[in-house]
Amino acid sequence: MARSLCPGAWLRKPYYLQARFSYVRMKYLFFSWLAVFVGSWIIYVQYSTYTELCRGKDCKKIICDKYKTGVIDGPACNSLCVTETLYFGKCLSTKPNNQMYLGIWDNLPGVVKCQMEQALHLDFGTELEPRKEIVLFDKPTRGTTVQKFKEMVYSLFKAKLGDQGNLSELVNLILTVADGDKDGQVSLGEAKSAWALLQLNEFLLMVILQDKEHTPKLMGFCGDLYVMESVEYTSLYGISLPWVIELFIPSGFRRSMDQLFTPSWPRKAKIAIGLLEFVEDVFHGPYGNFLMCDTSAKNLGYNDKYDLKMVDMRKIVPETNLKELIKDRHCKSDLDCVYGTDCRTSCDQSTMKCTSEVIQPNLAKACQLLKDYLLRGAPSEIREELEKQLYSCIALKVTANQMEMEHSLILNNLKTLLWKKISYTNDS
């Protein structure tokens, strides 16, 4: 009887289910298309960023055009532009104006670096001028004698390094490096290449520290492109992931994950000793003091024997040069008086200008980087003493009385503590 009163009631439930199913399907399709759209947009943005960062073809074209017209010369030019036995591999660039690639040169691995913009002055947050191809290789001019070129280089070093007593020795060393074909003479093209390279602090530091263990060796150059020794592991710690995966990993979790992918503790100790030795190399070396203005893990690497090798030294600058450039910089607070990420001076509120004295020495920055790296997994019998030494090191200030004595004492104590623990292991 009830069925006859509501003859269409039994049809309503299937219709309701059908409508609900259609709604769920539309919702699923909407979110699927949304996910595809967002994913495609992210990939497009990242690809655009990659193509802006990785401009190796442009760099090669500029350099080879100059070489083929006889403007520049160098030991890497023929391999790069004629026989093509020097080629670019994986892109490591982090900024468009500083191109960096893993490369192969005559079956030998190396790191290729090329400047896409001028680097004639230190950058304190402002954009560098676009590369001026007409004037980039304009010095020395035709007719310049070797003696005149030596005077030019000497004046440049005096401005960068200060009035060091042995600058003439460094000038002669540069001329030896500039003679790429080793014929005993520096051609005009080689001199133009050398002059462009000497504007770059990393190249200058490689020449100065060419006999030091932790500085990568210079393999060759062409114009302001240069090839340096390859490093097996191009970061102090961490794991390399595809950039698509990197997008979805929070930075905090990424830092924690990086600490998991490190060598065993004795090997970390050996790498840390290498960093401390490098700090010694640049601290009051034969041509003055150099300041480490970016001590991040990505700038340090190590080889298969766990010897530290510097990967990127572009933010290691002569102290004299930095002081001269920053001392008259206008400021409102200490935040305006920073070069790189780690070279900080203070803002004098009476003159509203930056002071010239860098607050934190290289050793304190290195210890800050090594603190978590060494304390994680440290043997219990030395952990307390190691932590004490590291915190004393981090507290170092340039302005402290007897800073140099404290610097040497803490550095030697740290090296001794680490060496004693690993000296009888296979990792030493």
Short mmCIF file of N, CA and C in Angstrom, two decimals, residues 98-258:
data_model
loop_
_atom_site.label_atom_id
_atom_site.label_comp_id
_atom_site.label_asym_id
_atom_site.label_seq_id
_atom_site.Cartn_x
_atom_site.Cartn_y
_atom_site.Cartn_z
N ASN A 98 78.24 34.25 -12.32
CA ASN A 98 79.36 33.37 -12.01
C ASN A 98 79.03 31.95 -12.46
N GLN A 99 79.47 31.62 -13.66
CA GLN A 99 79.16 30.31 -14.21
C GLN A 99 80.14 29.26 -13.68
N MET A 100 79.61 28.11 -13.23
CA MET A 100 80.46 27.04 -12.72
C MET A 100 79.91 25.70 -13.19
N TYR A 101 80.78 24.90 -13.77
CA TYR A 101 80.39 23.61 -14.32
C TYR A 101 81.42 22.55 -13.96
N LEU A 102 80.94 21.32 -13.76
CA LEU A 102 81.86 20.19 -13.82
C LEU A 102 82.23 20.00 -15.28
N GLY A 103 83.50 19.73 -15.55
CA GLY A 103 83.92 19.61 -16.94
C GLY A 103 84.94 18.51 -17.14
N ILE A 104 85.23 18.25 -18.38
CA ILE A 104 86.26 17.27 -18.76
C ILE A 104 87.22 17.96 -19.72
N TRP A 105 88.51 17.86 -19.44
CA TRP A 105 89.53 18.44 -20.31
C TRP A 105 90.55 17.35 -20.64
N ASP A 106 90.52 16.91 -21.89
CA ASP A 106 91.41 15.82 -22.32
C ASP A 106 91.32 14.62 -21.37
N ASN A 107 90.09 14.22 -21.09
CA ASN A 107 89.78 13.06 -20.24
C ASN A 107 90.11 13.27 -18.76
N LEU A 108 90.50 14.48 -18.37
CA LEU A 108 90.74 14.78 -16.97
C LEU A 108 89.57 15.59 -16.41
N PRO A 109 89.01 15.19 -15.26
CA PRO A 109 87.90 15.95 -14.68
C PRO A 109 88.39 17.27 -14.10
N GLY A 110 87.55 18.28 -14.19
CA GLY A 110 87.89 19.58 -13.65
C GLY A 110 86.63 20.38 -13.37
N VAL A 111 86.82 21.58 -12.83
CA VAL A 111 85.71 22.51 -12.60
C VAL A 111 85.98 23.74 -13.46
N VAL A 112 85.03 24.09 -14.31
CA VAL A 112 85.16 25.22 -15.23
C VAL A 112 84.40 26.41 -14.67
N LYS A 113 85.07 27.55 -14.60
CA LYS A 113 84.42 28.77 -14.11
C LYS A 113 84.58 29.88 -15.12
N CYS A 114 83.52 30.66 -15.27
CA CYS A 114 83.52 31.74 -16.27
C CYS A 114 82.70 32.89 -15.74
N GLN A 115 83.17 34.11 -16.00
CA GLN A 115 82.47 35.31 -15.52
C GLN A 115 81.59 35.86 -16.64
N MET A 116 80.30 35.98 -16.35
CA MET A 116 79.39 36.54 -17.34
C MET A 116 79.20 38.04 -17.15
N GLU A 117 79.74 38.59 -16.08
CA GLU A 117 79.68 40.03 -15.85
C GLU A 117 81.00 40.47 -15.27
N GLN A 118 81.24 41.77 -15.27
CA GLN A 118 82.47 42.28 -14.72
C GLN A 118 82.52 42.07 -13.22
N ALA A 119 83.72 41.85 -12.70
CA ALA A 119 83.91 41.69 -11.26
C ALA A 119 85.06 42.57 -10.82
N LEU A 120 85.02 43.84 -11.20
CA LEU A 120 86.11 44.75 -10.94
C LEU A 120 86.02 45.39 -9.56
N HIS A 121 84.92 45.14 -8.84
CA HIS A 121 84.81 45.68 -7.50
C HIS A 121 83.98 44.73 -6.65
N LEU A 122 84.12 44.83 -5.35
CA LEU A 122 83.34 43.98 -4.47
C LEU A 122 81.89 44.43 -4.47
N ASP A 123 81.00 43.46 -4.41
CA ASP A 123 79.56 43.75 -4.47
C ASP A 123 78.98 43.74 -3.07
N PHE A 124 78.47 44.86 -2.60
CA PHE A 124 77.86 44.96 -1.28
C PHE A 124 76.34 45.00 -1.41
N GLY A 125 75.78 44.11 -2.21
CA GLY A 125 74.33 44.03 -2.31
C GLY A 125 73.77 44.69 -3.56
N THR A 126 74.57 45.51 -4.26
CA THR A 126 74.08 46.14 -5.48
C THR A 126 74.41 45.24 -6.66
N GLU A 127 73.66 45.38 -7.71
CA GLU A 127 73.91 44.58 -8.90
C GLU A 127 75.18 45.04 -9.61
N LEU A 128 75.91 44.06 -10.12
CA LEU A 128 77.09 44.41 -10.90
C LEU A 128 76.67 44.95 -12.26
N GLU A 129 77.54 45.73 -12.86
CA GLU A 129 77.26 46.23 -14.20
C GLU A 129 77.17 45.07 -15.18
N PRO A 130 76.34 45.18 -16.21
CA PRO A 130 76.34 44.15 -17.25
C PRO A 130 77.73 44.08 -17.89
N ARG A 131 78.05 42.89 -18.35
CA ARG A 131 79.38 42.69 -18.93
C ARG A 131 79.58 43.57 -20.14
N LYS A 132 80.67 44.33 -20.16
CA LYS A 132 80.99 45.20 -21.28
C LYS A 132 82.07 44.52 -22.12
N GLU A 133 81.65 43.81 -23.16
CA GLU A 133 82.57 43.00 -23.93
C GLU A 133 83.66 43.85 -24.58
N ILE A 134 83.35 45.09 -24.90
CA ILE A 134 84.32 45.93 -25.61
C ILE A 134 85.53 46.24 -24.75
N VAL A 135 85.29 46.43 -23.46
CA VAL A 135 86.40 46.87 -22.60
C VAL A 135 86.89 45.78 -21.66
N LEU A 136 86.28 44.59 -21.68
CA LEU A 136 86.67 43.57 -20.73
C LEU A 136 88.12 43.17 -20.92
N PHE A 137 88.56 43.00 -22.14
CA PHE A 137 89.94 42.60 -22.43
C PHE A 137 90.69 43.76 -23.09
N ASP A 138 90.52 44.96 -22.51
CA ASP A 138 91.14 46.13 -23.14
C ASP A 138 92.54 46.43 -22.60
N LYS A 139 92.99 45.70 -21.59
CA LYS A 139 94.32 45.93 -21.03
C LYS A 139 95.08 44.61 -20.97
N PRO A 140 96.39 44.69 -21.21
CA PRO A 140 97.19 45.83 -21.67
C PRO A 140 96.96 46.09 -23.17
N THR A 141 97.25 47.27 -23.59
CA THR A 141 97.06 47.64 -24.98
C THR A 141 98.25 47.21 -25.83
N ARG A 142 98.03 47.18 -27.14
CA ARG A 142 99.11 46.81 -28.05
C ARG A 142 100.27 47.79 -27.90
N GLY A 143 101.47 47.27 -27.88
CA GLY A 143 102.66 48.10 -27.71
C GLY A 143 103.15 48.17 -26.28
N THR A 144 102.36 47.61 -25.32
CA THR A 144 102.79 47.59 -23.92
C THR A 144 103.97 46.63 -23.76
N THR A 145 105.04 47.08 -23.15
CA THR A 145 106.20 46.23 -22.93
C THR A 145 105.97 45.33 -21.72
N VAL A 146 106.79 44.28 -21.62
CA VAL A 146 106.70 43.37 -20.48
C VAL A 146 106.95 44.14 -19.18
N GLN A 147 107.91 45.05 -19.21
CA GLN A 147 108.21 45.83 -18.01
C GLN A 147 107.01 46.69 -17.59
N LYS A 148 106.34 47.30 -18.56
CA LYS A 148 105.16 48.11 -18.27
C LYS A 148 104.04 47.24 -17.71
N PHE A 149 103.87 46.04 -18.27
CA PHE A 149 102.85 45.13 -17.78
C PHE A 149 103.15 44.72 -16.33
N LYS A 150 104.42 44.48 -16.03
CA LYS A 150 104.80 44.13 -14.66
C LYS A 150 104.46 45.27 -13.70
N GLU A 151 104.66 46.51 -14.15
CA GLU A 151 104.33 47.66 -13.31
C GLU A 151 102.82 47.76 -13.08
N MET A 152 102.03 47.45 -14.12
CA MET A 152 100.57 47.44 -13.98
C MET A 152 100.14 46.42 -12.93
N VAL A 153 100.70 45.21 -13.02
CA VAL A 153 100.34 44.14 -12.09
C VAL A 153 100.78 44.50 -10.68
N TYR A 154 101.95 45.09 -10.54
CA TYR A 154 102.46 45.50 -9.23
C TYR A 154 101.51 46.52 -8.59
N SER A 155 101.07 47.50 -9.37
CA SER A 155 100.15 48.52 -8.84
C SER A 155 98.82 47.90 -8.42
N LEU A 156 98.34 46.95 -9.21
CA LEU A 156 97.09 46.26 -8.87
C LEU A 156 97.24 45.51 -7.55
N PHE A 157 98.36 44.80 -7.39
CA PHE A 157 98.59 44.05 -6.15
C PHE A 157 98.73 44.97 -4.95
N LYS A 158 99.35 46.11 -5.15
CA LYS A 158 99.52 47.06 -4.05
C LYS A 158 98.16 47.57 -3.58
N ALA A 159 97.24 47.78 -4.53
CA ALA A 159 95.89 48.24 -4.17
C ALA A 159 95.09 47.13 -3.49
N LYS A 160 95.28 45.90 -3.93
CA LYS A 160 94.51 44.78 -3.38
C LYS A 160 95.08 44.27 -2.07
N LEU A 161 96.41 44.16 -2.01
CA LEU A 161 97.06 43.46 -0.90
C LEU A 161 97.77 44.37 0.09
N GLY A 162 97.89 45.64 -0.26
CA GLY A 162 98.62 46.55 0.60
C GLY A 162 100.09 46.58 0.23
N ASP A 163 100.83 47.32 1.01
CA ASP A 163 102.26 47.53 0.70
C ASP A 163 103.10 46.39 1.26
N GLN A 164 102.98 45.21 0.66
CA GLN A 164 103.76 44.05 1.08
C GLN A 164 105.18 44.14 0.50
N GLY A 165 106.15 43.68 1.25
CA GLY A 165 107.54 43.82 0.81
C GLY A 165 107.94 42.89 -0.31
N ASN A 166 107.18 41.81 -0.52
CA ASN A 166 107.57 40.81 -1.51
C ASN A 166 106.63 40.75 -2.71
N LEU A 167 106.01 41.87 -3.05
CA LEU A 167 105.07 41.89 -4.18
C LEU A 167 105.77 41.60 -5.50
N SER A 168 107.04 41.96 -5.62
CA SER A 168 107.77 41.71 -6.87
C SER A 168 107.86 40.22 -7.17
N GLU A 169 108.01 39.41 -6.11
CA GLU A 169 108.05 37.96 -6.30
C GLU A 169 106.71 37.46 -6.83
N LEU A 170 105.62 38.02 -6.32
CA LEU A 170 104.29 37.62 -6.78
C LEU A 170 104.07 38.02 -8.23
N VAL A 171 104.57 39.19 -8.62
CA VAL A 171 104.46 39.63 -10.00
C VAL A 171 105.16 38.64 -10.92
N ASN A 172 106.37 38.22 -10.56
CA ASN A 172 107.11 37.25 -11.38
C ASN A 172 106.37 35.92 -11.45
N LEU A 173 105.74 35.53 -10.35
CA LEU A 173 104.96 34.29 -10.33
C LEU A 173 103.79 34.38 -11.30
N ILE A 174 103.13 35.54 -11.32
CA ILE A 174 102.00 35.74 -12.23
C ILE A 174 102.45 35.65 -13.69
N LEU A 175 103.60 36.22 -14.01
CA LEU A 175 104.10 36.15 -15.38
C LEU A 175 104.40 34.71 -15.79
N THR A 176 104.87 33.91 -14.84
CA THR A 176 105.11 32.50 -15.13
C THR A 176 103.81 31.78 -15.45
N VAL A 177 102.75 32.08 -14.66
CA VAL A 177 101.44 31.47 -14.89
C VAL A 177 100.85 31.96 -16.20
N ALA A 178 101.03 33.26 -16.51
CA ALA A 178 100.45 33.84 -17.72
C ALA A 178 101.06 33.25 -18.98
N ASP A 179 102.29 32.79 -18.90
CA ASP A 179 102.96 32.18 -20.07
C ASP A 179 102.40 30.77 -20.27
N GLY A 180 101.20 30.72 -20.81
CA GLY A 180 100.48 29.46 -20.92
C GLY A 180 101.15 28.43 -21.79
N ASP A 181 101.79 28.83 -22.89
CA ASP A 181 102.44 27.87 -23.78
C ASP A 181 103.88 27.59 -23.39
N LYS A 182 104.36 28.21 -22.30
CA LYS A 182 105.69 27.98 -21.75
C LYS A 182 106.81 28.18 -22.76
N ASP A 183 106.65 29.23 -23.58
CA ASP A 183 107.70 29.53 -24.55
C ASP A 183 108.67 30.60 -24.03
N GLY A 184 108.51 30.97 -22.77
CA GLY A 184 109.41 31.96 -22.18
C GLY A 184 109.00 33.39 -22.42
N GLN A 185 107.88 33.60 -23.13
CA GLN A 185 107.40 34.95 -23.42
C GLN A 185 105.90 35.04 -23.16
N VAL A 186 105.45 36.19 -22.71
CA VAL A 186 104.02 36.43 -22.49
C VAL A 186 103.49 37.23 -23.67
N SER A 187 102.63 36.60 -24.46
CA SER A 187 102.06 37.29 -25.62
C SER A 187 101.01 38.30 -25.17
N LEU A 188 100.58 39.17 -26.09
CA LEU A 188 99.57 40.16 -25.76
C LEU A 188 98.27 39.48 -25.36
N GLY A 189 97.87 38.42 -26.09
CA GLY A 189 96.65 37.70 -25.75
C GLY A 189 96.72 37.06 -24.37
N GLU A 190 97.88 36.48 -24.02
CA GLU A 190 98.05 35.89 -22.70
C GLU A 190 98.01 36.96 -21.61
N ALA A 191 98.61 38.11 -21.90
CA ALA A 191 98.61 39.21 -20.92
C ALA A 191 97.20 39.73 -20.68
N LYS A 192 96.39 39.84 -21.76
CA LYS A 192 95.00 40.29 -21.60
C LYS A 192 94.20 39.30 -20.75
N SER A 193 94.42 38.01 -21.00
CA SER A 193 93.73 36.99 -20.19
C SER A 193 94.15 37.09 -18.74
N ALA A 194 95.46 37.21 -18.50
CA ALA A 194 95.97 37.28 -17.13
C ALA A 194 95.43 38.51 -16.40
N TRP A 195 95.37 39.64 -17.10
CA TRP A 195 94.88 40.87 -16.46
C TRP A 195 93.41 40.73 -16.06
N ALA A 196 92.60 40.13 -16.94
CA ALA A 196 91.19 39.92 -16.62
C ALA A 196 91.04 38.98 -15.43
N LEU A 197 91.87 37.93 -15.37
CA LEU A 197 91.78 36.96 -14.28
C LEU A 197 92.23 37.54 -12.95
N LEU A 198 93.18 38.46 -13.00
CA LEU A 198 93.69 39.05 -11.76
C LEU A 198 92.68 39.95 -11.07
N GLN A 199 91.60 40.29 -11.75
CA GLN A 199 90.52 41.04 -11.10
C GLN A 199 89.71 40.13 -10.17
N LEU A 200 89.90 38.80 -10.32
CA LEU A 200 89.12 37.82 -9.56
C LEU A 200 89.92 37.33 -8.37
N ASN A 201 89.36 37.49 -7.18
CA ASN A 201 90.08 37.10 -5.97
C ASN A 201 90.40 35.62 -5.91
N GLU A 202 89.50 34.78 -6.42
CA GLU A 202 89.73 33.34 -6.37
C GLU A 202 90.96 32.96 -7.19
N PHE A 203 91.10 33.54 -8.38
CA PHE A 203 92.26 33.23 -9.22
C PHE A 203 93.55 33.67 -8.53
N LEU A 204 93.54 34.87 -7.97
CA LEU A 204 94.72 35.38 -7.27
C LEU A 204 95.08 34.47 -6.11
N LEU A 205 94.09 34.02 -5.35
CA LEU A 205 94.35 33.16 -4.20
C LEU A 205 94.88 31.80 -4.64
N MET A 206 94.37 31.27 -5.76
CA MET A 206 94.88 30.00 -6.26
C MET A 206 96.36 30.09 -6.63
N VAL A 207 96.76 31.23 -7.19
CA VAL A 207 98.17 31.41 -7.56
C VAL A 207 99.02 31.55 -6.29
N ILE A 208 98.56 32.34 -5.33
CA ILE A 208 99.31 32.57 -4.10
C ILE A 208 99.47 31.27 -3.30
N LEU A 209 98.42 30.46 -3.25
CA LEU A 209 98.42 29.24 -2.44
C LEU A 209 98.57 27.99 -3.30
N GLN A 210 99.24 28.11 -4.45
CA GLN A 210 99.30 26.99 -5.40
C GLN A 210 100.01 25.76 -4.83
N ASP A 211 100.88 25.95 -3.83
CA ASP A 211 101.60 24.82 -3.25
C ASP A 211 100.94 24.28 -1.99
N LYS A 212 99.80 24.83 -1.61
CA LYS A 212 99.11 24.41 -0.40
C LYS A 212 98.17 23.25 -0.70
N GLU A 213 98.06 22.34 0.27
CA GLU A 213 97.32 21.10 0.07
C GLU A 213 95.83 21.29 -0.18
N HIS A 214 95.24 22.29 0.46
CA HIS A 214 93.78 22.40 0.45
C HIS A 214 93.25 23.37 -0.61
N THR A 215 94.14 23.92 -1.42
CA THR A 215 93.73 24.81 -2.50
C THR A 215 93.70 24.03 -3.81
N PRO A 216 92.61 24.04 -4.54
CA PRO A 216 92.58 23.31 -5.82
C PRO A 216 93.59 23.88 -6.80
N LYS A 217 94.20 23.01 -7.58
CA LYS A 217 95.23 23.42 -8.53
C LYS A 217 94.60 24.03 -9.77
N LEU A 218 95.25 25.06 -10.30
CA LEU A 218 94.82 25.69 -11.56
C LEU A 218 95.29 24.83 -12.72
N MET A 219 94.36 24.41 -13.58
CA MET A 219 94.71 23.56 -14.72
C MET A 219 94.96 24.36 -15.99
N GLY A 220 94.29 25.49 -16.14
CA GLY A 220 94.48 26.31 -17.34
C GLY A 220 93.44 27.41 -17.41
N PHE A 221 93.55 28.26 -18.45
CA PHE A 221 92.63 29.38 -18.59
C PHE A 221 92.54 29.81 -20.04
N CYS A 222 91.51 30.60 -20.32
CA CYS A 222 91.34 31.24 -21.62
C CYS A 222 90.48 32.48 -21.39
N GLY A 223 91.06 33.66 -21.55
CA GLY A 223 90.33 34.86 -21.17
C GLY A 223 90.10 34.83 -19.67
N ASP A 224 88.87 35.14 -19.25
CA ASP A 224 88.57 35.05 -17.82
C ASP A 224 87.84 33.76 -17.46
N LEU A 225 87.91 32.78 -18.36
CA LEU A 225 87.47 31.42 -18.06
C LEU A 225 88.68 30.64 -17.56
N TYR A 226 88.49 29.88 -16.47
CA TYR A 226 89.60 29.09 -15.98
C TYR A 226 89.10 27.73 -15.51
N VAL A 227 90.02 26.77 -15.53
CA VAL A 227 89.71 25.39 -15.15
C VAL A 227 90.56 25.04 -13.94
N MET A 228 89.90 24.51 -12.92
CA MET A 228 90.60 24.14 -11.70
C MET A 228 90.38 22.67 -11.39
N GLU A 229 91.21 22.15 -10.53
CA GLU A 229 91.17 20.75 -10.14
C GLU A 229 89.78 20.35 -9.65
N SER A 230 89.35 19.17 -10.06
CA SER A 230 88.03 18.67 -9.65
C SER A 230 88.09 18.13 -8.23
N VAL A 231 86.97 18.21 -7.53
CA VAL A 231 86.84 17.69 -6.17
C VAL A 231 85.72 16.65 -6.17
N GLU A 232 86.00 15.47 -5.64
CA GLU A 232 85.02 14.37 -5.69
C GLU A 232 83.72 14.72 -4.98
N TYR A 233 83.84 15.30 -3.79
CA TYR A 233 82.66 15.65 -3.00
C TYR A 233 82.60 17.17 -2.88
N THR A 234 81.57 17.77 -3.48
CA THR A 234 81.53 19.23 -3.64
C THR A 234 80.75 19.94 -2.54
N SER A 235 80.54 19.29 -1.41
CA SER A 235 79.94 19.95 -0.26
C SER A 235 80.45 19.26 1.00
N LEU A 236 80.55 20.01 2.09
CA LEU A 236 81.09 19.45 3.33
C LEU A 236 80.23 18.31 3.83
N TYR A 237 78.92 18.41 3.66
CA TYR A 237 78.02 17.34 4.06
C TYR A 237 76.74 17.44 3.24
N GLY A 238 75.90 16.43 3.41
CA GLY A 238 74.62 16.45 2.71
C GLY A 238 74.58 15.47 1.57
N ILE A 239 73.43 15.41 0.94
CA ILE A 239 73.20 14.51 -0.17
C ILE A 239 72.61 15.31 -1.32
N SER A 240 73.05 15.02 -2.51
CA SER A 240 72.54 15.72 -3.70
C SER A 240 71.23 15.08 -4.14
N LEU A 241 70.20 15.90 -4.26
CA LEU A 241 68.89 15.43 -4.69
C LEU A 241 68.46 16.17 -5.95
N PRO A 242 67.64 15.54 -6.79
CA PRO A 242 67.09 16.26 -7.95
C PRO A 242 66.32 17.49 -7.49
N TRP A 243 66.41 18.57 -8.28
CA TRP A 243 65.81 19.84 -7.85
C TRP A 243 64.31 19.74 -7.67
N VAL A 244 63.65 18.82 -8.41
CA VAL A 244 62.19 18.66 -8.27
C VAL A 244 61.86 18.20 -6.85
N ILE A 245 62.68 17.30 -6.29
CA ILE A 245 62.46 16.82 -4.93
C ILE A 245 62.82 17.90 -3.92
N GLU A 246 63.89 18.66 -4.21
CA GLU A 246 64.32 19.72 -3.30
C GLU A 246 63.20 20.73 -3.03
N LEU A 247 62.34 20.96 -4.03
CA LEU A 247 61.27 21.94 -3.90
C LEU A 247 60.33 21.63 -2.73
N PHE A 248 60.15 20.35 -2.45
CA PHE A 248 59.12 19.96 -1.49
C PHE A 248 59.70 19.59 -0.12
N ILE A 249 60.99 19.84 0.09
CA ILE A 249 61.62 19.53 1.38
C ILE A 249 61.79 20.82 2.17
N PRO A 250 61.18 20.95 3.35
CA PRO A 250 61.36 22.16 4.18
C PRO A 250 62.84 22.35 4.54
N SER A 251 63.26 23.61 4.63
CA SER A 251 64.68 23.90 4.86
C SER A 251 65.16 23.33 6.19
N GLY A 252 64.32 23.40 7.24
CA GLY A 252 64.72 22.86 8.54
C GLY A 252 64.96 21.36 8.49
N PHE A 253 64.04 20.65 7.83
CA PHE A 253 64.19 19.20 7.68
C PHE A 253 65.40 18.88 6.80
N ARG A 254 65.63 19.72 5.80
CA ARG A 254 66.77 19.51 4.91
C ARG A 254 68.08 19.60 5.67
N ARG A 255 68.20 20.58 6.60
CA ARG A 255 69.43 20.72 7.38
C ARG A 255 69.64 19.51 8.28
N SER A 256 68.56 19.03 8.89
CA SER A 256 68.67 17.84 9.74
C SER A 256 69.06 16.62 8.91
N MET A 257 68.47 16.50 7.73
CA MET A 257 68.77 15.37 6.86
C MET A 257 70.22 15.40 6.39
N ASP A 258 70.73 16.62 6.10
CA ASP A 258 72.11 16.76 5.64
C ASP A 258 73.09 16.20 6.66
#
